[in-house]
Amino acid sequence: MKSIRKIGVFTSGGDAPGMNAAIRAVVRTAVYEGLQVTGIYRGYQGMIEADFVEMNRRSVSSIIQKGGTILKSARCPEFRTKEGRQQAYDNILRQGIDALVAIGGDGTFTGADLFSTEFDVPVMCIPGTIDNDLYGSDYTLGYDTANNTVIEAIDKIRDTASSHSRVFFVEVMGRDSGCIALNAGVGGGAESILLPEIDSGIEGLIEELSLARERQKSSMIVIVAEGDKNGGAYNVAKAVKEKFEYFDVKVSILGHLQRGGAPSSFDRVLATRMGYKAVKELLKGNNRSTVGLRGTEIITTPLEEALSNKEFKLDEELLEIANIMNK
Ligand code: F6P
């Protein structure tokens, strides 16, 4: 086993609240263990361009409460090429980096696994994405904060929806994952929830809204996940309006505001525990794995296993609960 003296840490892919808290935990745990730390700006892009910064305890002061990522983030097509990865390896070698901590989502994990296998660089991953769609952790960093953001928005929309007896279609993030839609839909008391994982068609929604009307509901909120198969909130609203001309229909797309903001208490503590664990595991010789939360425990899962379980399952019981609560 090669001894580790310097760790490189980076964030990659879509940013998520809690990434800064994770960077802070990685840096402070590493320094505590007598290691040096290099921050790599803009993920794999920064690795290819040697965009590095030396970090110490003070570099991560007062960032635990900040959204976004101080190390910036990027998506990097060049890293998919062998030449790009070779350039990245040459740069980290020159910088004296012996091991990596990668914070991000599925694409970040895939890149880390490939790079680590090709060049024999130890790597630990930390799941950071608001989508909560990674195998190996019950919660990804940013998911809890994003849910709170969405619920706050739904509450506000409900005030105006009930004042005007309107039907609102609220689009939330989740290109492939309905986790935010389902969770925030239940937490926000939505009348209906449309998810990318379930191709229920418009007919099911129309029936639900008719029933809600029969039950004297004057205002309604429908949560539409960005990746819903009906083509997003505007298309769904249009189809519903064609069916129920008398509905006063409005659309609200929450968009990227769901990715920002101060991380919740849950995300800060989770990020801190994950950052600590990632460094400790590297020092124990663990490699090519992701840290994650299972129940109340921080565990690790080999990247190979995490990446081969792409079919992330929605919580079936929560789906059933949503269908009972909205009646
Ligand atoms: O962070 C995950 C996610 O928010 C998806 O739900 C969404 O489709 C995507 O990122 C959009 O990211 P970007 O605008 O950065 O490409």
Short mmCIF file of C-alpha atoms and ligand atoms in Angstrom, two decimals:
data_model
loop_
_atom_site.label_atom_id
_atom_site.label_comp_id
_atom_site.label_asym_id
_atom_site.label_seq_id
_atom_site.Cartn_x
_atom_site.Cartn_y
_atom_site.Cartn_z
CA MET A 1 0.00 0.00 0.00
CA LYS A 2 1.39 3.41 -1.02
CA SER A 3 1.63 5.86 1.87
CA ILE A 4 -0.56 8.95 1.59
CA ARG A 5 0.96 12.34 2.33
CA LYS A 6 -1.18 14.64 0.24
CA ILE A 7 -4.87 14.49 -0.61
CA GLY A 8 -6.54 16.28 -3.52
CA VAL A 9 -10.17 17.28 -2.99
CA PHE A 10 -12.65 18.47 -5.62
CA THR A 11 -16.33 18.97 -6.40
CA SER A 12 -17.78 18.03 -9.77
CA GLY A 13 -21.11 17.98 -11.65
CA GLY A 14 -24.16 19.86 -10.35
CA ASP A 15 -23.46 21.72 -7.12
CA ALA A 16 -25.41 20.92 -3.96
CA PRO A 17 -25.80 22.55 -0.54
CA GLY A 18 -23.45 20.80 1.88
CA MET A 19 -20.52 20.50 -0.55
CA ASN A 20 -18.62 23.23 1.30
CA ALA A 21 -19.21 21.53 4.63
CA ALA A 22 -17.79 18.33 3.11
CA ILE A 23 -14.70 20.15 1.75
CA ARG A 24 -14.15 21.65 5.21
CA ALA A 25 -14.38 18.24 6.88
CA VAL A 26 -11.97 16.65 4.39
CA VAL A 27 -9.40 19.45 4.85
CA ARG A 28 -9.62 19.55 8.62
CA THR A 29 -9.54 15.78 9.08
CA ALA A 30 -6.58 15.48 6.72
CA VAL A 31 -4.64 18.27 8.47
CA TYR A 32 -5.44 16.68 11.84
CA GLU A 33 -3.93 13.43 10.50
CA GLY A 34 -0.76 15.28 9.46
CA LEU A 35 -1.53 15.32 5.72
CA GLN A 36 -1.31 18.11 3.18
CA VAL A 37 -4.31 19.05 1.08
CA THR A 38 -4.61 20.46 -2.43
CA GLY A 39 -7.93 21.87 -3.56
CA ILE A 40 -8.69 21.19 -7.22
CA TYR A 41 -10.86 23.88 -8.84
CA ARG A 42 -13.70 22.97 -11.27
CA GLY A 43 -13.47 19.22 -10.78
CA TYR A 44 -11.91 17.16 -13.57
CA GLN A 45 -11.50 20.29 -15.72
CA GLY A 46 -9.23 21.82 -13.08
CA MET A 47 -7.28 18.58 -12.84
CA ILE A 48 -6.60 18.72 -16.60
CA GLU A 49 -5.66 22.42 -16.42
CA ALA A 50 -3.64 22.12 -13.16
CA ASP A 51 -5.94 24.62 -11.45
CA PHE A 52 -4.80 23.89 -7.91
CA VAL A 53 -4.70 25.64 -4.53
CA GLU A 54 -2.93 24.55 -1.37
CA MET A 55 -5.37 24.38 1.54
CA ASN A 56 -5.09 24.51 5.32
CA ARG A 57 -7.51 24.77 8.24
CA ARG A 58 -7.99 28.50 7.61
CA SER A 59 -8.85 27.99 3.91
CA VAL A 60 -12.12 26.44 5.03
CA SER A 61 -13.08 28.90 7.77
CA SER A 62 -16.71 30.10 7.70
CA ILE A 63 -17.83 27.95 4.79
CA ILE A 64 -19.90 25.31 6.61
CA GLN A 65 -23.00 27.50 6.26
CA LYS A 66 -22.52 28.41 2.59
CA GLY A 67 -24.33 26.91 -0.39
CA GLY A 68 -22.54 26.21 -3.68
CA THR A 69 -18.91 25.12 -3.64
CA ILE A 70 -15.83 27.25 -2.98
CA LEU A 71 -13.87 24.90 -5.26
CA LYS A 72 -16.32 25.59 -8.13
CA SER A 73 -17.74 22.86 -10.30
CA ALA A 74 -17.87 21.87 -13.95
CA ARG A 75 -18.86 19.10 -16.30
CA CYS A 76 -15.81 17.95 -18.28
CA PRO A 77 -16.21 16.06 -21.58
CA GLU A 78 -12.39 16.06 -22.03
CA PHE A 79 -12.02 13.77 -19.03
CA ARG A 80 -13.91 11.10 -20.99
CA THR A 81 -10.87 10.82 -23.31
CA LYS A 82 -7.73 8.88 -22.44
CA GLU A 83 -5.58 11.94 -23.34
CA GLY A 84 -7.56 14.13 -20.95
CA ARG A 85 -7.17 11.68 -18.09
CA GLN A 86 -3.43 11.25 -18.83
CA GLN A 87 -3.01 15.04 -18.65
CA ALA A 88 -4.89 15.07 -15.33
CA TYR A 89 -2.68 12.29 -13.97
CA ASP A 90 0.53 14.05 -15.02
CA ASN A 91 -0.67 17.19 -13.23
CA ILE A 92 -1.62 15.53 -9.96
CA LEU A 93 1.67 13.62 -9.98
CA ARG A 94 3.59 16.90 -10.38
CA GLN A 95 1.54 18.38 -7.56
CA GLY A 96 2.45 15.46 -5.26
CA ILE A 97 -1.14 14.35 -4.79
CA ASP A 98 -1.27 10.72 -3.62
CA ALA A 99 -5.03 10.24 -3.20
CA LEU A 100 -8.31 11.93 -4.10
CA VAL A 101 -11.63 12.76 -2.49
CA ALA A 102 -14.32 13.41 -5.12
CA ILE A 103 -17.60 15.08 -4.15
CA GLY A 104 -20.44 14.83 -6.67
CA GLY A 105 -22.97 12.61 -8.38
CA ASP A 106 -23.09 9.70 -10.77
CA GLY A 107 -20.80 11.23 -13.45
CA THR A 108 -18.25 12.18 -10.78
CA PHE A 109 -18.26 8.63 -9.41
CA THR A 110 -17.85 7.13 -12.91
CA GLY A 111 -14.86 9.40 -13.66
CA ALA A 112 -13.28 8.65 -10.27
CA ASP A 113 -13.63 4.89 -10.72
CA LEU A 114 -12.10 4.96 -14.19
CA PHE A 115 -9.24 7.28 -13.24
CA SER A 116 -8.38 5.36 -10.11
CA THR A 117 -8.33 2.05 -11.99
CA GLU A 118 -6.26 3.38 -14.90
CA PHE A 119 -3.59 5.16 -12.87
CA ASP A 120 -3.74 3.36 -9.53
CA VAL A 121 -4.65 6.53 -7.59
CA PRO A 122 -6.61 5.82 -4.38
CA VAL A 123 -9.99 7.58 -4.39
CA MET A 124 -12.95 7.95 -2.06
CA CYS A 125 -16.23 9.53 -3.18
CA ILE A 126 -18.80 11.58 -1.28
CA PRO A 127 -22.35 11.63 -2.70
CA GLY A 128 -23.30 15.27 -3.37
CA THR A 129 -26.40 15.96 -5.47
CA ILE A 130 -29.86 17.27 -4.68
CA ASP A 131 -31.36 14.40 -6.70
CA ASN A 132 -30.76 11.69 -4.06
CA ASP A 133 -30.31 9.14 -6.80
CA LEU A 134 -27.08 7.38 -5.80
CA TYR A 135 -26.84 3.81 -4.62
CA GLY A 136 -24.90 3.43 -1.38
CA SER A 137 -26.50 6.24 0.64
CA ASP A 138 -30.00 6.82 1.97
CA TYR A 139 -29.35 10.55 1.60
CA THR A 140 -27.08 12.49 -0.74
CA LEU A 141 -25.72 15.90 0.30
CA GLY A 142 -28.10 18.71 -0.60
CA TYR A 143 -31.25 16.60 -0.84
CA ASP A 144 -32.59 17.61 2.57
CA THR A 145 -31.88 21.30 1.94
CA ALA A 146 -33.51 21.18 -1.52
CA ASN A 147 -36.60 19.53 -0.03
CA ASN A 148 -36.88 22.29 2.55
CA THR A 149 -36.53 24.91 -0.18
CA VAL A 150 -39.28 23.28 -2.25
CA ILE A 151 -41.63 22.87 0.71
CA GLU A 152 -41.21 26.54 1.61
CA ALA A 153 -42.10 27.44 -1.98
CA ILE A 154 -45.14 25.13 -2.00
CA ASP A 155 -46.41 26.67 1.25
CA LYS A 156 -46.19 30.14 -0.28
CA ILE A 157 -47.85 29.03 -3.50
CA ARG A 158 -50.64 27.40 -1.50
CA ASP A 159 -51.47 30.72 0.18
CA THR A 160 -52.10 32.42 -3.13
CA ALA A 161 -53.62 29.29 -4.75
CA SER A 162 -56.31 29.04 -2.06
CA SER A 163 -56.99 32.80 -2.06
CA HIS A 164 -57.83 32.63 -5.79
CA SER A 165 -59.11 29.03 -5.99
CA ARG A 166 -56.44 28.19 -8.55
CA VAL A 167 -54.81 24.99 -9.78
CA PHE A 168 -51.02 25.29 -9.65
CA PHE A 169 -48.49 23.12 -11.47
CA VAL A 170 -45.17 23.39 -9.66
CA GLU A 171 -42.16 21.98 -11.50
CA VAL A 172 -39.29 20.74 -9.35
CA MET A 173 -35.83 19.45 -10.29
CA GLY A 174 -35.17 15.83 -11.09
CA ARG A 175 -34.33 14.97 -14.68
CA ASP A 176 -34.23 11.24 -13.93
CA SER A 177 -35.14 11.14 -10.27
CA GLY A 178 -38.53 11.77 -8.65
CA CYS A 179 -37.13 11.88 -5.09
CA ILE A 180 -37.60 15.62 -4.56
CA ALA A 181 -41.04 15.60 -6.21
CA LEU A 182 -42.29 12.72 -4.09
CA ASN A 183 -40.79 13.84 -0.80
CA ALA A 184 -41.64 17.52 -1.11
CA GLY A 185 -45.04 16.61 -2.58
CA VAL A 186 -45.87 14.61 0.54
CA GLY A 187 -44.37 17.25 2.85
CA GLY A 188 -46.17 20.06 1.04
CA GLY A 189 -49.52 18.24 0.90
CA ALA A 190 -49.73 18.17 -2.92
CA GLU A 191 -52.94 16.95 -4.56
CA SER A 192 -50.98 15.03 -7.19
CA ILE A 193 -47.34 14.19 -7.97
CA LEU A 194 -45.92 13.34 -11.41
CA LEU A 195 -42.63 11.46 -11.44
CA PRO A 196 -40.11 10.46 -14.14
CA GLU A 197 -40.15 6.87 -12.88
CA ILE A 198 -43.90 6.40 -13.37
CA ASP A 199 -45.41 6.92 -16.80
CA SER A 200 -49.00 7.37 -15.65
CA GLY A 201 -50.10 9.57 -18.56
CA ILE A 202 -52.36 12.60 -18.29
CA GLU A 203 -55.57 10.54 -17.88
CA GLY A 204 -54.67 9.44 -14.34
CA LEU A 205 -54.05 13.06 -13.33
CA ILE A 206 -57.30 14.23 -14.90
CA GLU A 207 -59.21 11.61 -12.96
CA GLU A 208 -57.50 12.64 -9.72
CA LEU A 209 -58.32 16.30 -10.29
CA SER A 210 -61.96 15.49 -11.13
CA LEU A 211 -62.25 13.55 -7.88
CA ALA A 212 -60.63 16.41 -5.96
CA ARG A 213 -63.19 18.80 -7.46
CA GLU A 214 -66.02 16.47 -6.50
CA ARG A 215 -64.68 16.56 -2.96
CA GLN A 216 -65.10 20.36 -3.03
CA LYS A 217 -61.38 21.20 -3.24
CA SER A 218 -61.25 24.69 -4.64
CA SER A 219 -57.48 25.02 -5.02
CA MET A 220 -54.96 22.34 -5.92
CA ILE A 221 -51.22 21.87 -6.21
CA VAL A 222 -49.72 19.38 -8.63
CA ILE A 223 -45.98 18.70 -8.33
CA VAL A 224 -44.35 17.86 -11.66
CA ALA A 225 -40.79 16.50 -11.66
CA GLU A 226 -38.66 18.03 -14.41
CA GLY A 227 -38.19 14.61 -16.05
CA ASP A 228 -41.88 13.64 -16.02
CA LYS A 229 -42.79 11.84 -19.26
CA ASN A 230 -45.62 14.28 -20.10
CA GLY A 231 -43.08 16.96 -20.97
CA GLY A 232 -42.96 19.25 -17.95
CA ALA A 233 -45.33 21.52 -16.04
CA TYR A 234 -46.36 23.76 -18.98
CA ASN A 235 -47.44 20.79 -21.11
CA VAL A 236 -49.30 19.16 -18.25
CA ALA A 237 -51.04 22.45 -17.38
CA LYS A 238 -52.07 22.90 -21.02
CA ALA A 239 -53.57 19.41 -21.21
CA VAL A 240 -55.48 19.91 -17.96
CA LYS A 241 -56.78 23.31 -19.06
CA GLU A 242 -58.09 21.77 -22.31
CA LYS A 243 -60.06 19.27 -20.26
CA PHE A 244 -61.27 21.65 -17.53
CA GLU A 245 -61.77 25.02 -19.15
CA TYR A 246 -63.16 26.49 -15.94
CA PHE A 247 -59.94 25.76 -13.97
CA ASP A 248 -57.85 28.84 -13.26
CA VAL A 249 -54.47 27.26 -14.07
CA LYS A 250 -51.00 28.64 -13.16
CA VAL A 251 -47.49 27.27 -13.61
CA SER A 252 -44.48 27.83 -11.39
CA ILE A 253 -41.03 26.45 -12.33
CA LEU A 254 -38.78 26.46 -9.28
CA GLY A 255 -35.57 25.83 -11.28
CA HIS A 256 -32.06 26.38 -10.00
CA LEU A 257 -33.04 28.13 -6.80
CA GLN A 258 -33.45 24.55 -5.53
CA ARG A 259 -29.69 24.04 -5.87
CA GLY A 260 -28.65 27.03 -3.77
CA GLY A 261 -28.99 28.31 -0.25
CA ALA A 262 -27.50 27.57 3.15
CA PRO A 263 -27.36 23.84 3.86
CA SER A 264 -29.79 22.52 6.46
CA SER A 265 -28.53 21.31 9.82
CA PHE A 266 -28.97 17.74 8.54
CA ASP A 267 -26.82 18.36 5.44
CA ARG A 268 -24.08 20.13 7.40
CA VAL A 269 -23.71 17.30 9.89
CA LEU A 270 -23.99 14.61 7.21
CA ALA A 271 -21.33 16.37 5.08
CA THR A 272 -19.02 16.65 8.07
CA ARG A 273 -19.42 12.98 8.93
CA MET A 274 -18.88 11.95 5.31
CA GLY A 275 -15.78 14.13 4.82
CA TYR A 276 -14.24 12.77 8.00
CA LYS A 277 -15.02 9.19 7.00
CA ALA A 278 -13.62 9.60 3.47
CA VAL A 279 -10.19 10.66 4.79
CA LYS A 280 -10.12 8.04 7.55
CA GLU A 281 -10.98 5.30 5.06
CA LEU A 282 -8.25 6.38 2.64
CA LEU A 283 -5.74 6.18 5.48
CA LYS A 284 -7.00 2.69 6.34
CA GLY A 285 -6.29 1.62 2.76
CA ASN A 286 -9.88 1.69 1.51
CA ASN A 287 -10.00 2.67 -2.15
CA ARG A 288 -12.44 3.11 -5.03
CA SER A 289 -15.42 3.38 -2.69
CA THR A 290 -18.12 5.84 -1.76
CA VAL A 291 -19.14 6.84 1.73
CA GLY A 292 -22.85 6.91 2.50
CA LEU A 293 -25.50 6.98 5.20
CA ARG A 294 -27.35 3.73 5.95
CA GLY A 295 -29.85 4.25 8.75
CA THR A 296 -27.81 6.24 11.25
CA GLU A 297 -24.43 4.82 10.30
CA ILE A 298 -21.81 6.09 7.83
CA ILE A 299 -20.77 3.16 5.70
CA THR A 300 -18.70 2.62 2.55
CA THR A 301 -19.66 0.84 -0.68
CA PRO A 302 -17.27 -0.15 -3.48
CA LEU A 303 -17.74 2.16 -6.49
CA GLU A 304 -18.17 -0.85 -8.73
CA GLU A 305 -21.22 -1.91 -6.70
CA ALA A 306 -22.61 1.63 -6.44
CA LEU A 307 -22.26 2.23 -10.16
CA SER A 308 -23.76 -1.08 -11.22
CA ASN A 309 -26.92 -0.38 -9.22
CA LYS A 310 -28.15 2.51 -11.31
CA GLU A 311 -31.81 1.63 -10.98
CA PHE A 312 -32.52 3.81 -7.97
CA LYS A 313 -35.82 2.74 -6.42
CA LEU A 314 -38.43 5.20 -5.24
CA ASP A 315 -39.88 4.61 -1.79
CA GLU A 316 -42.96 2.49 -2.63
CA GLU A 317 -44.57 3.06 0.75
CA LEU A 318 -44.19 6.82 0.45
CA LEU A 319 -45.88 6.60 -2.95
CA GLU A 320 -48.82 4.79 -1.39
CA ILE A 321 -48.94 7.31 1.46
CA ALA A 322 -49.02 10.17 -1.07
CA ASN A 323 -52.00 8.54 -2.79
CA ILE A 324 -53.90 8.22 0.49
CA MET A 325 -53.12 11.71 1.78
CA ASN A 326 -54.26 13.49 -1.36
CA LYS A 327 -57.82 12.12 -1.23
O1 F6P B 1 -28.27 18.66 -9.57
C1 F6P B 1 -29.07 17.74 -10.26
C2 F6P B 1 -29.88 18.45 -11.27
O2 F6P B 1 -30.44 19.49 -10.55
C3 F6P B 1 -30.97 17.75 -12.04
O3 F6P B 1 -32.14 17.49 -11.35
C4 F6P B 1 -31.14 18.68 -13.19
O4 F6P B 1 -31.76 18.11 -14.27
C5 F6P B 1 -29.73 19.07 -13.51
O5 F6P B 1 -29.04 18.99 -12.26
C6 F6P B 1 -29.53 20.39 -14.14
O6 F6P B 1 -28.21 20.78 -13.99
P1 F6P B 1 -27.47 21.87 -14.88
O7 F6P B 1 -28.44 22.95 -15.09
O8 F6P B 1 -26.30 22.27 -14.06
O9 F6P B 1 -27.08 21.16 -16.13
#
